[in-house]
XYZ file of C-alpha atoms in Angstrom:
687
model
C 6.505 48.062 -107.249
C 3.437 49.483 -108.926
C 0.958 51.812 -107.257
C -2.627 52.757 -108.229
C -3.401 56.551 -108.211
C -6.125 57.325 -105.753
C -8.045 59.228 -108.465
C -8.060 56.083 -110.600
C -10.078 53.972 -108.379
C -13.816 53.800 -108.830
C -16.522 53.796 -106.188
C -17.267 50.265 -106.607
C -13.835 49.251 -106.248
C -13.576 51.108 -102.940
C -16.744 49.392 -101.692
C -15.227 45.850 -102.609
C -11.999 46.665 -100.930
C -13.929 48.032 -97.723
C -15.911 44.869 -97.460
C -12.802 42.512 -97.776
C -11.543 43.014 -94.438
C -14.467 41.724 -92.330
C -14.791 38.867 -94.836
C -11.274 37.759 -94.185
C -11.821 38.232 -90.290
C -14.960 36.115 -90.508
C -13.177 33.440 -92.535
C -10.382 33.276 -89.924
C -12.425 33.074 -86.862
C -14.868 30.641 -88.564
C -11.857 28.420 -89.495
C -10.759 28.507 -85.807
C -14.157 27.263 -84.868
C -14.349 24.857 -87.586
C -10.963 23.347 -86.541
C -12.206 23.062 -82.853
C -9.439 25.378 -81.702
C -12.032 27.164 -79.419
C -13.003 23.905 -78.077
C -9.424 22.827 -77.293
C -8.880 26.057 -75.706
C -11.626 25.846 -73.301
C -11.067 22.140 -72.471
C -7.353 22.894 -72.019
C -8.128 25.725 -69.772
C -10.442 23.686 -67.596
C -8.243 20.684 -67.383
C -5.322 22.934 -66.671
C -6.965 24.462 -63.896
C -8.030 21.218 -62.448
C -4.278 19.945 -62.446
C -3.169 23.084 -60.994
C -5.837 22.809 -58.232
C -4.373 19.193 -57.696
C -0.880 20.301 -57.617
C -1.161 23.342 -55.386
C -3.857 21.918 -52.864
C -3.356 18.158 -52.844
C 0.389 17.770 -53.264
C 1.470 19.576 -50.228
C -1.239 17.614 -48.111
C 0.737 14.484 -49.525
C 4.092 15.995 -48.710
C 5.147 16.009 -52.397
C 7.991 18.523 -52.820
C 7.302 22.139 -53.906
C 9.406 21.717 -57.038
C 7.099 19.113 -58.352
C 4.217 21.656 -58.019
C 6.184 24.297 -59.940
C 7.207 21.734 -62.623
C 3.534 20.878 -63.250
C 2.498 24.600 -63.554
C 5.438 25.309 -65.892
C 4.512 22.283 -68.269
C 0.942 23.404 -68.385
C 1.780 26.922 -69.447
C 4.276 25.683 -72.174
C 1.706 23.202 -73.365
C -1.030 25.614 -74.068
C 0.261 27.078 -77.393
C 1.403 23.669 -78.518
C -2.147 22.452 -77.899
C -3.704 25.079 -80.113
C -1.093 24.545 -82.755
C -2.092 20.771 -82.764
C -5.767 21.794 -82.823
C -5.310 23.792 -85.901
C -3.317 21.320 -87.871
C -4.786 18.033 -86.739
C -8.109 16.540 -86.026
C -8.844 13.384 -84.020
C -10.869 10.755 -86.046
C -12.011 7.210 -85.477
C -8.964 6.353 -87.573
C -6.551 8.346 -85.442
C -4.896 11.742 -85.587
C -4.956 13.250 -89.113
C -4.132 16.493 -90.729
C -7.316 18.628 -90.875
C -7.466 18.857 -94.614
C -7.362 15.054 -94.923
C -10.058 14.647 -92.224
C -12.303 17.205 -93.914
C -11.957 15.277 -97.201
C -12.993 12.047 -95.569
C -15.671 13.343 -93.596
C -19.453 13.111 -94.590
C -21.473 16.032 -94.064
C -24.347 14.233 -92.445
C -21.835 12.705 -89.844
C -22.979 13.866 -86.396
C -20.568 15.941 -84.407
C -18.980 14.489 -81.276
C -19.991 16.340 -78.152
C -17.823 14.527 -75.620
C -15.618 17.644 -75.149
C -18.592 19.213 -73.391
C -18.645 16.420 -70.797
C -14.987 16.706 -70.338
C -15.274 20.528 -69.667
C -18.245 19.951 -67.188
C -16.513 17.225 -65.248
C -13.213 19.090 -65.132
C -14.976 22.085 -63.963
C -16.818 20.368 -61.272
C -13.606 18.821 -60.057
C -11.659 22.054 -60.264
C -14.239 23.765 -58.036
C -14.351 20.838 -55.531
C -10.578 20.973 -55.205
C -10.443 24.730 -54.972
C -12.586 24.655 -51.808
C -10.926 21.434 -50.602
C -7.670 23.384 -50.838
C -8.919 26.442 -48.993
C -10.200 24.186 -46.190
C -6.935 22.157 -45.989
C -4.875 25.142 -46.319
C -6.645 26.786 -43.493
C -6.456 23.798 -41.286
C -2.697 23.205 -42.322
C -1.951 26.893 -41.519
C -3.380 26.492 -38.101
C -1.823 23.035 -37.462
C 1.450 24.212 -38.695
C 1.398 27.463 -36.658
C 0.442 25.586 -33.413
C 2.757 22.584 -33.911
C 5.797 24.893 -34.617
C 5.309 26.459 -31.126
C 4.672 23.148 -29.394
C 6.910 21.338 -26.920
C 6.931 18.290 -24.800
C 9.663 18.062 -21.831
C 10.623 14.744 -21.213
C 11.878 13.537 -17.912
C 15.308 14.576 -17.120
C 18.016 12.067 -16.750
C 19.496 11.782 -13.221
C 23.383 11.519 -13.594
C 23.803 11.625 -9.814
C 26.009 8.934 -8.321
C 23.647 8.966 -5.328
C 20.419 7.329 -6.540
C 18.270 8.938 -3.797
C 18.751 12.147 -5.763
C 16.548 11.079 -8.622
C 13.816 13.044 -7.291
C 15.814 16.245 -8.114
C 15.842 15.660 -11.862
C 12.038 14.912 -11.685
C 11.549 18.210 -9.756
C 13.554 20.264 -12.130
C 11.543 19.020 -15.004
C 8.421 19.993 -13.137
C 9.510 23.431 -12.527
C 10.596 24.061 -16.003
C 7.173 22.861 -17.226
C 5.348 25.073 -14.726
C 7.295 28.067 -16.016
C 6.555 27.133 -19.687
C 2.976 26.705 -18.860
C 2.689 30.369 -18.322
C 3.420 31.145 -21.961
C 0.145 31.595 -23.832
C 1.837 31.514 -27.268
C 3.102 27.863 -26.448
C 1.548 24.616 -26.574
C 3.122 22.453 -23.589
C 2.448 18.949 -22.988
C 1.556 18.204 -19.230
C 3.878 16.138 -17.022
C 1.475 13.342 -16.538
C 1.741 12.582 -20.273
C 5.600 13.195 -20.693
C 6.606 11.070 -17.684
C 5.686 7.859 -19.418
C 8.886 8.198 -21.488
C 12.407 7.724 -20.518
C 14.727 10.606 -20.825
C 16.462 9.662 -23.829
C 14.112 7.561 -25.901
C 15.260 6.235 -29.548
C 12.359 7.480 -31.611
C 11.503 11.114 -30.861
C 9.414 11.644 -33.963
C 6.941 8.814 -32.882
C 6.826 10.352 -29.324
C 6.405 13.778 -30.683
C 3.433 12.573 -32.923
C 1.845 10.579 -30.215
C 2.051 13.758 -27.889
C 0.917 16.197 -30.625
C 4.115 18.556 -30.653
C 6.850 19.273 -33.121
C 9.602 19.896 -30.503
C 11.097 17.786 -27.692
C 13.340 19.107 -24.735
C 15.679 16.470 -23.274
C 17.798 17.091 -20.390
C 19.964 15.550 -17.502
C 20.700 16.813 -14.011
C 23.646 15.901 -11.697
C 23.577 17.056 -8.084
C 26.703 16.719 -5.771
C 25.975 18.433 -2.466
C 24.999 21.946 -3.141
C 26.497 21.983 -6.857
C 24.101 21.281 -9.720
C 24.759 20.610 -13.403
C 21.804 20.860 -15.746
C 22.117 19.988 -19.468
C 19.281 20.591 -21.777
C 18.915 20.327 -25.618
C 15.821 21.496 -27.741
C 15.169 19.179 -30.671
C 12.876 19.406 -33.628
C 11.532 16.016 -33.633
C 9.970 16.201 -37.254
C 13.339 16.659 -38.760
C 15.844 15.553 -35.930
C 17.405 19.060 -35.957
C 19.048 20.551 -32.809
C 17.668 23.970 -32.023
C 19.545 24.896 -28.995
C 21.498 23.247 -26.301
C 23.032 24.537 -23.090
C 24.889 23.224 -19.999
C 24.562 25.229 -16.624
C 26.826 24.747 -13.497
C 25.299 26.314 -10.490
C 24.807 26.377 -6.818
C 21.787 24.851 -5.667
C 20.072 28.069 -4.863
C 20.811 29.522 -8.217
C 18.657 26.821 -10.048
C 15.715 29.170 -10.125
C 17.771 31.309 -12.549
C 18.627 28.225 -14.633
C 15.039 27.240 -14.811
C 13.914 30.756 -16.037
C 16.821 30.979 -18.739
C 15.626 27.625 -19.999
C 12.167 28.588 -20.329
C 12.916 32.022 -22.075
C 15.437 30.387 -24.566
C 12.886 27.780 -25.323
C 10.286 30.613 -26.059
C 12.857 32.326 -28.108
C 13.809 29.341 -30.013
C 10.259 28.505 -30.881
C 9.390 32.212 -31.766
C 6.676 32.387 -29.086
C 5.659 35.924 -27.968
C 6.210 36.670 -24.342
C 4.172 39.288 -22.649
C 5.636 41.446 -19.944
C 3.658 39.526 -17.222
C 4.710 36.286 -18.544
C 8.529 37.185 -18.434
C 8.090 38.480 -14.926
C 6.375 35.264 -13.777
C 8.962 32.900 -15.523
C 11.697 34.864 -13.831
C 10.130 34.669 -10.285
C 12.409 32.967 -7.697
C 10.222 31.398 -4.828
C 12.801 31.091 -2.128
C 16.232 31.887 -1.182
C 16.500 28.794 1.031
C 18.056 25.837 -0.747
C 16.734 23.372 1.826
C 13.252 24.661 1.490
C 13.575 24.315 -2.400
C 14.891 20.899 -2.005
C 12.036 19.967 0.083
C 9.564 21.157 -2.388
C 11.249 19.296 -5.270
C 10.855 16.109 -3.091
C 7.038 16.800 -2.935
C 6.794 17.711 -6.542
C 8.388 14.517 -7.736
C 5.491 12.487 -6.051
C 2.898 14.933 -7.621
C 1.339 12.460 -10.244
C 1.190 9.489 -7.906
C -2.358 8.309 -6.844
C -0.918 6.488 -3.855
C -2.314 7.446 -0.342
C 1.191 6.882 1.163
C 2.713 9.277 -1.587
C 0.079 11.785 -0.923
C 1.128 11.812 2.796
C 4.658 12.221 1.727
C 3.888 15.218 -0.351
C 2.058 16.792 2.686
C 5.004 16.058 4.730
C 7.562 17.530 2.295
C 5.550 20.536 1.638
C 5.209 21.284 5.347
C 8.950 21.046 5.747
C 9.516 23.654 2.965
C 7.010 26.244 4.531
C 8.683 25.544 7.916
C 12.117 26.370 6.459
C 10.774 29.379 4.609
C 7.425 30.737 5.732
C 7.343 33.005 2.857
C 7.666 30.282 0.263
C 4.425 30.865 -1.816
C 4.941 27.828 -4.152
C 5.405 25.511 -1.149
C 2.219 26.821 0.518
C 0.308 26.373 -2.774
C 1.321 22.685 -3.056
C 0.719 22.196 0.579
C -2.996 23.517 -0.025
C -3.326 21.293 -3.084
C -2.166 18.087 -1.286
C -4.207 18.900 1.920
C -7.193 19.679 -0.463
C -6.661 16.373 -2.131
C -6.742 14.484 1.215
C -9.880 16.500 2.224
C -11.610 15.249 -0.855
C -11.082 11.316 0.027
C -13.222 9.406 2.389
C -10.638 10.370 5.056
C -11.830 13.862 5.258
C -12.404 15.871 8.451
C -13.185 19.456 9.456
C -9.554 19.606 10.735
C -8.335 18.565 7.298
C -10.219 21.237 5.516
C -9.101 23.954 7.814
C -5.413 22.928 7.139
C -6.171 23.328 3.347
C -7.876 26.669 3.709
C -5.013 28.188 5.721
C -2.359 26.872 3.237
C -4.480 28.116 0.077
C -5.022 31.566 1.732
C -1.357 32.082 2.755
C -0.249 31.180 -0.991
C -2.610 33.786 -2.338
C -1.480 36.508 0.231
C 2.073 35.684 -0.733
C 1.911 35.504 -4.328
C -1.523 37.023 -5.660
C -0.537 36.326 -9.372
C 0.479 32.727 -8.754
C -1.657 30.293 -10.875
C -1.026 27.367 -8.357
C -2.120 29.614 -5.407
C -5.334 30.446 -7.348
C -5.721 26.738 -8.339
C -5.450 25.697 -4.699
C -7.922 28.279 -3.541
C -10.326 27.002 -6.262
C -10.107 23.421 -5.421
C -10.673 24.258 -1.630
C -13.840 26.048 -2.671
C -14.907 23.041 -4.697
C -14.061 20.188 -2.294
C -14.186 21.752 1.185
C -16.740 24.462 0.832
C -18.922 23.158 -2.053
C -18.953 26.812 -3.624
C -18.551 25.838 -7.312
C -19.145 29.594 -8.512
C -16.075 30.668 -6.348
C -14.109 27.758 -7.386
C -14.635 28.370 -11.008
C -13.836 32.032 -10.719
C -10.380 31.196 -9.013
C -9.596 28.417 -11.664
C -10.306 30.749 -14.479
C -7.871 33.233 -12.872
C -5.337 30.375 -12.457
C -5.954 29.620 -16.330
C -5.125 33.300 -17.217
C -1.783 32.671 -15.629
C -0.954 29.225 -16.718
C -2.942 28.663 -19.909
C -1.117 25.292 -20.661
C -2.012 23.687 -17.425
C -3.915 20.660 -18.323
C -4.971 19.925 -14.711
C -6.408 23.515 -14.319
C -8.531 22.842 -17.508
C -9.624 19.487 -16.332
C -11.170 21.112 -13.109
C -12.563 23.927 -14.911
C -14.492 21.302 -17.320
C -15.796 19.598 -14.224
C -17.210 22.828 -12.728
C -18.618 23.776 -16.046
C -20.399 20.398 -16.056
C -21.504 20.836 -12.585
C -23.097 24.271 -13.687
C -25.023 22.629 -16.546
C -22.794 23.923 -19.270
C -22.034 20.545 -20.751
C -20.968 21.660 -24.121
C -18.409 24.123 -22.699
C -17.305 21.453 -20.291
C -16.746 18.903 -23.240
C -14.758 21.716 -25.215
C -12.473 22.399 -22.086
C -11.974 18.769 -21.251
C -10.908 18.146 -24.891
C -8.430 21.010 -24.674
C -7.056 19.353 -21.521
C -6.747 16.014 -23.297
C -4.862 17.962 -26.134
C -2.419 19.207 -23.435
C -2.318 15.899 -21.616
C -2.964 13.144 -24.163
C -1.703 10.421 -22.074
C -3.544 11.118 -18.943
C -6.219 8.425 -18.597
C -8.194 10.566 -15.982
C -9.025 13.060 -18.609
C -10.288 10.633 -21.017
C -12.419 9.106 -18.178
C -13.926 12.481 -17.523
C -14.894 12.830 -21.285
C -16.183 9.249 -21.057
C -18.538 10.084 -18.136
C -19.462 13.335 -19.748
C -20.755 11.395 -23.048
C -22.193 8.731 -20.925
C -24.238 11.104 -19.151
C -25.542 12.650 -22.440
C -26.517 9.074 -23.340
C -24.023 9.293 -26.252
C -22.686 5.842 -25.546
C -20.757 5.246 -28.794
C -18.622 8.458 -28.021
C -18.399 7.303 -24.470
C -16.905 3.964 -25.416
C -14.519 5.585 -27.835
C -13.347 7.828 -25.033
C -12.983 5.055 -22.555
C -11.062 3.049 -25.105
C -8.628 5.796 -25.219
C -8.071 5.694 -21.542
C -7.762 1.850 -21.741
C -4.990 2.215 -24.384
C -2.979 4.243 -21.656
C -3.886 1.926 -18.583
C -5.160 -1.475 -19.975
C -5.062 -3.142 -16.599
C -6.665 -0.493 -14.491
C -9.534 -1.812 -12.734
C -11.381 1.456 -12.332
C -10.951 2.144 -16.017
C -12.460 -1.258 -16.957
C -15.417 -0.604 -14.415
C -16.133 2.737 -16.151
C -16.522 0.804 -19.481
C -18.722 -1.644 -17.667
C -20.920 0.996 -16.344
C -21.694 2.103 -19.814
C -22.935 -1.280 -20.653
C -24.905 -1.453 -17.663
C -26.617 1.830 -18.476
C -27.559 0.309 -21.875
C -28.919 -2.893 -20.123
C -26.110 -5.048 -21.470
C -25.012 -6.787 -18.327
C -23.352 -9.750 -20.388
C -20.912 -7.228 -22.005
C -20.266 -5.615 -18.685
C -19.618 -9.016 -17.106
C -17.157 -9.849 -19.674
C -15.132 -6.964 -18.422
C -15.421 -7.499 -14.714
C -15.516 -11.296 -14.422
C -11.715 -11.882 -14.648
C -11.047 -9.429 -11.475
C -12.012 -10.038 -7.802
C -14.507 -7.812 -6.060
C -12.482 -4.595 -5.202
C -12.432 -3.496 -1.661
C -11.966 0.389 -1.596
C -11.672 1.359 -5.244
C -14.377 3.196 -6.946
C -14.861 0.182 -9.063
C -16.396 -1.566 -6.145
C -19.701 0.263 -6.829
C -19.728 -0.902 -10.203
C -19.201 -4.534 -9.072
C -21.905 -4.071 -6.566
C -24.305 -2.608 -9.314
C -23.544 -5.650 -11.585
C -24.470 -8.123 -9.041
C -27.319 -6.193 -7.806
C -29.041 -5.893 -11.223
C -28.325 -9.645 -11.842
C -29.948 -10.260 -8.401
C -27.036 -12.278 -7.087
C -27.617 -11.201 -3.467
C -25.709 -14.230 -2.112
C -22.555 -13.411 -3.928
C -22.748 -9.846 -2.604
C -23.431 -10.875 0.829
C -20.432 -13.160 0.720
C -18.277 -10.369 -0.507
C -19.284 -7.702 1.977
C -19.156 -10.049 4.988
C -15.591 -10.599 4.174
C -14.759 -7.000 4.978
C -13.059 -6.364 8.300
C -15.226 -3.368 9.342
C -12.936 -3.077 12.537
C -10.099 -2.080 9.943
C -8.943 1.440 11.169
C -7.892 2.001 7.366
C -11.438 1.768 6.190
C -13.004 5.277 6.224
C -16.181 5.599 8.423
C -18.240 6.432 5.391
C -17.342 2.963 3.840
C -17.927 1.140 7.072
C -21.486 2.323 7.265
C -22.137 1.880 3.529
C -21.147 -1.833 3.916
C -23.412 -2.161 7.039
C -26.370 -0.514 5.020
C -25.641 -2.689 1.872
C -25.628 -6.042 4.082
C -28.941 -4.995 5.813
C -30.572 -4.068 2.499
C -29.641 -7.462 0.799
C -30.884 -9.401 3.787
C -34.251 -7.739 3.463
C -34.361 -8.334 -0.155
C -33.932 -12.194 0.646
C -36.668 -11.821 3.284
C -34.261 -12.203 6.249
C -35.615 -9.287 8.347
C -34.250 -10.798 11.483
C -30.540 -10.712 10.161
C -31.101 -7.113 8.819
C -32.574 -5.731 11.951
C -29.278 -5.351 13.790
C -27.927 -3.092 11.202
C -30.817 -0.574 11.286
C -29.924 1.354 14.390
C -26.219 1.331 13.544
C -26.593 2.852 10.121
C -29.086 5.358 11.176
C -26.906 6.510 14.017
C -23.773 6.432 11.895
C -25.182 8.566 9.086
C -26.337 11.184 11.523
C -22.845 11.468 12.942
C -21.136 11.734 9.629
C -23.697 14.455 8.500
C -22.958 16.392 11.576
C -19.206 16.147 10.614
C -20.032 17.195 7.005
C -18.625 13.814 5.818
C -20.811 12.935 2.797
C -20.332 10.720 -0.277
C -23.537 11.220 -2.294
C -22.717 8.249 -4.486
C -23.718 5.746 -1.713
C -26.820 7.506 -0.497
C -28.933 5.314 -2.881
C -28.247 2.400 -0.265
C -28.948 4.371 2.724
C -32.416 5.487 1.269
C -33.356 2.033 0.051
C -32.366 0.331 3.335
C -34.709 2.735 5.100
C -37.421 2.091 2.494
C -37.271 -1.680 2.918
C -37.529 -1.249 6.706
C -40.674 0.711 6.025
C -39.234 3.709 7.962
C -40.910 6.510 5.857
C -39.699 9.398 8.153
C -35.978 8.153 7.775
C -36.566 7.747 3.964
C -37.704 11.349 3.595
C -35.087 12.804 5.917
C -32.370 11.034 3.750
C -34.072 12.247 0.488
C -34.255 15.854 1.856
C -30.695 15.914 2.820
C -29.413 14.424 -0.402
C -31.492 16.651 -2.652
C -30.443 19.777 -0.730
C -26.695 18.616 -0.706
C -26.681 18.148 -4.458
C -29.170 20.657 -5.664
C -26.593 23.214 -6.966
C -24.686 20.539 -8.843
C -26.580 20.286 -12.222
C -24.415 17.073 -12.948
C -25.007 15.131 -9.713
C -28.569 16.267 -8.902
C -30.311 13.951 -11.689
C -28.572 10.930 -9.997
C -29.812 12.101 -6.605
C -33.371 12.391 -7.938
C -33.116 8.814 -9.244
C -31.938 7.627 -5.790
C -34.977 9.619 -4.134
C -37.379 8.141 -6.784
C -36.160 4.507 -5.825
C -36.692 5.158 -2.397
C -40.407 6.310 -2.939
C -40.847 3.341 -5.300
C -39.787 0.805 -2.542
C -42.272 2.305 -0.190
C -45.050 1.996 -2.928
C -45.399 5.755 -3.237
C -45.806 6.086 -7.051
C -47.076 9.634 -7.008
C -43.871 10.872 -5.368
C -41.484 8.446 -7.288
C -42.528 9.275 -10.957
C -42.005 13.156 -11.116
C -38.575 12.500 -9.713
C -37.851 9.792 -12.116
C -39.043 11.774 -15.171
C -36.749 14.502 -14.098
C -33.857 12.070 -13.880
C -34.561 10.479 -17.248
C -34.812 14.030 -18.990
C -31.607 15.402 -17.726
C -27.956 14.862 -18.265
C -26.392 12.125 -16.144
C -29.811 10.771 -14.968
C -30.747 7.260 -15.130
C -31.727 5.312 -18.272
C -34.904 3.392 -19.183
C -32.654 0.308 -19.543
C -31.771 0.494 -15.956
C -35.311 0.762 -15.007
C -36.171 -2.440 -16.440
C -33.482 -4.336 -14.531
C -33.477 -2.370 -10.957
C -35.192 -4.470 -8.317
C -36.194 -1.293 -6.642
C -38.969 -0.778 -9.163
C -40.387 -4.552 -8.694
C -43.334 -3.151 -6.547
C -44.619 -0.701 -9.225
C -43.751 -2.694 -12.488
C -47.428 -3.041 -13.265
C -48.092 0.753 -13.108
C -48.973 1.845 -16.570
C -47.243 5.269 -16.279
C -44.065 3.538 -14.998
C -44.121 0.902 -17.911
C -44.202 3.731 -20.478
C -41.033 5.270 -18.941
C -39.253 1.886 -18.575
C -40.077 0.900 -22.467
C -38.462 4.011 -23.785
C -34.908 3.850 -25.264
C -32.369 2.809 -24.155
């Protein structure tokens, strides 16, 4: 190998050598550019990023296995150097893929360059960014959903294996007690019994049931009771993959069942990795009584908890009273007695004696168990329905929620109270949470229905009532709720298509909607015929219903110009209303008839007395007050007093749960002032 002595190289030669390196560098990078290697690298990077976003963000959403995601990423990485080599050696021409040298020889200098690669890069970049943010959104949603569903459970009705079929109540009671304990665990989502009771204890398709209830896990069980011996068998199943997480069989004495219920609740929490606070552990382990007969009596009451029958309500009261007689220190029994006594006090069969029984039971339950969710719930409902103190009621129910965050019933009542205080959006959020915990409870969907309808969001209201009808398609009250939405929109034909197939109901809430339908259609003869068929001497009819029927009949006869027939009702109704008010027996929903009847009798003093009473009675309830204002406005309109009617009417139209303009256009109460320009302006608004 020859070398050149340093001293033999001239200055010009050194300069040439020094300039050669950048020339080589410029030639190499220029060749990369000429052969489109840069373009291919950029386009490959953008498209690769797009594919990675699809693989990592969309594939999991479509439940494509993770190994497919990893394979896509690996192929993209391997393909990058291959793409660069191909870009250097070949060029895509109209005649196909050719070696670069051949493509250069065939190309013309004047041939315009193809810039389609820029479009590919821009589109790919846009899609990549969109998929990135979609992935972040769905990932957070999936993380939240996954975390919540992994700690979610539905306890299906326990199967009764007792030979004595009369012991079936015991299995229902055990299920209810386990649910009550699980409801205290804030880190779990626990479906309420109202929803789970719709399924038999060992259904075939657990995955479908779990999806409908919105949970990942199902607890199945069976109970066998022979005298004072009890066998409880349970198994916890992940319904998504049909895997058994835990199973146990307990053989115990009747009085030891409390320990069984506590153990089951705690092991479920451990299996689902739910965190238990010290207070939750203590409350789960709480044993209510040492008297097996008292416990048995309470279980008989709890088995009837979700029945709406008046007969079953009386049985619940009877069994709960039996339990506290057997053990006067049994706080859970006192709480259930308070709840049932309050439920009865909220019906038309209310009385001051009934309210006093509810108060005594609720106060006793709280004294015995200050941390009991059911005791605070009972006290809250007593304040709500017996005392009409919504602020005190809400405070008690919020305390109850702290101790039982998974109790959908507590949430439902909180939503009602929030609505009554005018916090409508809070009420909607709370009721939606209640529906999430109790998705097959038609009553919760009805509450959402009435809330949206009161906001005049009729499409949402119809959607909610259809959810209720999917659960109870033949329930007349639910059908009537849907019909009332159409009535509020002025569509009496749509309402009638729902109501026509059913006879006029006697005591159900739906009867008010039927009355409204015939009244707005001005079919007074039909209403008179229906109401005259009532046996007003029937002792089973509450007094408030008797006086309502009498006032309605009197009003209808006056509408037909039959004053002589209406006259005998006048004094009966006036006297009965005063007697009921003295006993604090009031149903604000029927006062529109009392006021209208007095107005058609031209008894201004009576009209103003009833209006003053109604507005005072409902003034603290921001949800009901707008309806009362409309009832008052109607009374003044029948009297022809536009100056007093219109301010009340404007208030009702402007507030949630007030009247609608469509109702004004149909309501006969406004016939005397229809030509008034101020009224016409209100009546011609939407809807």
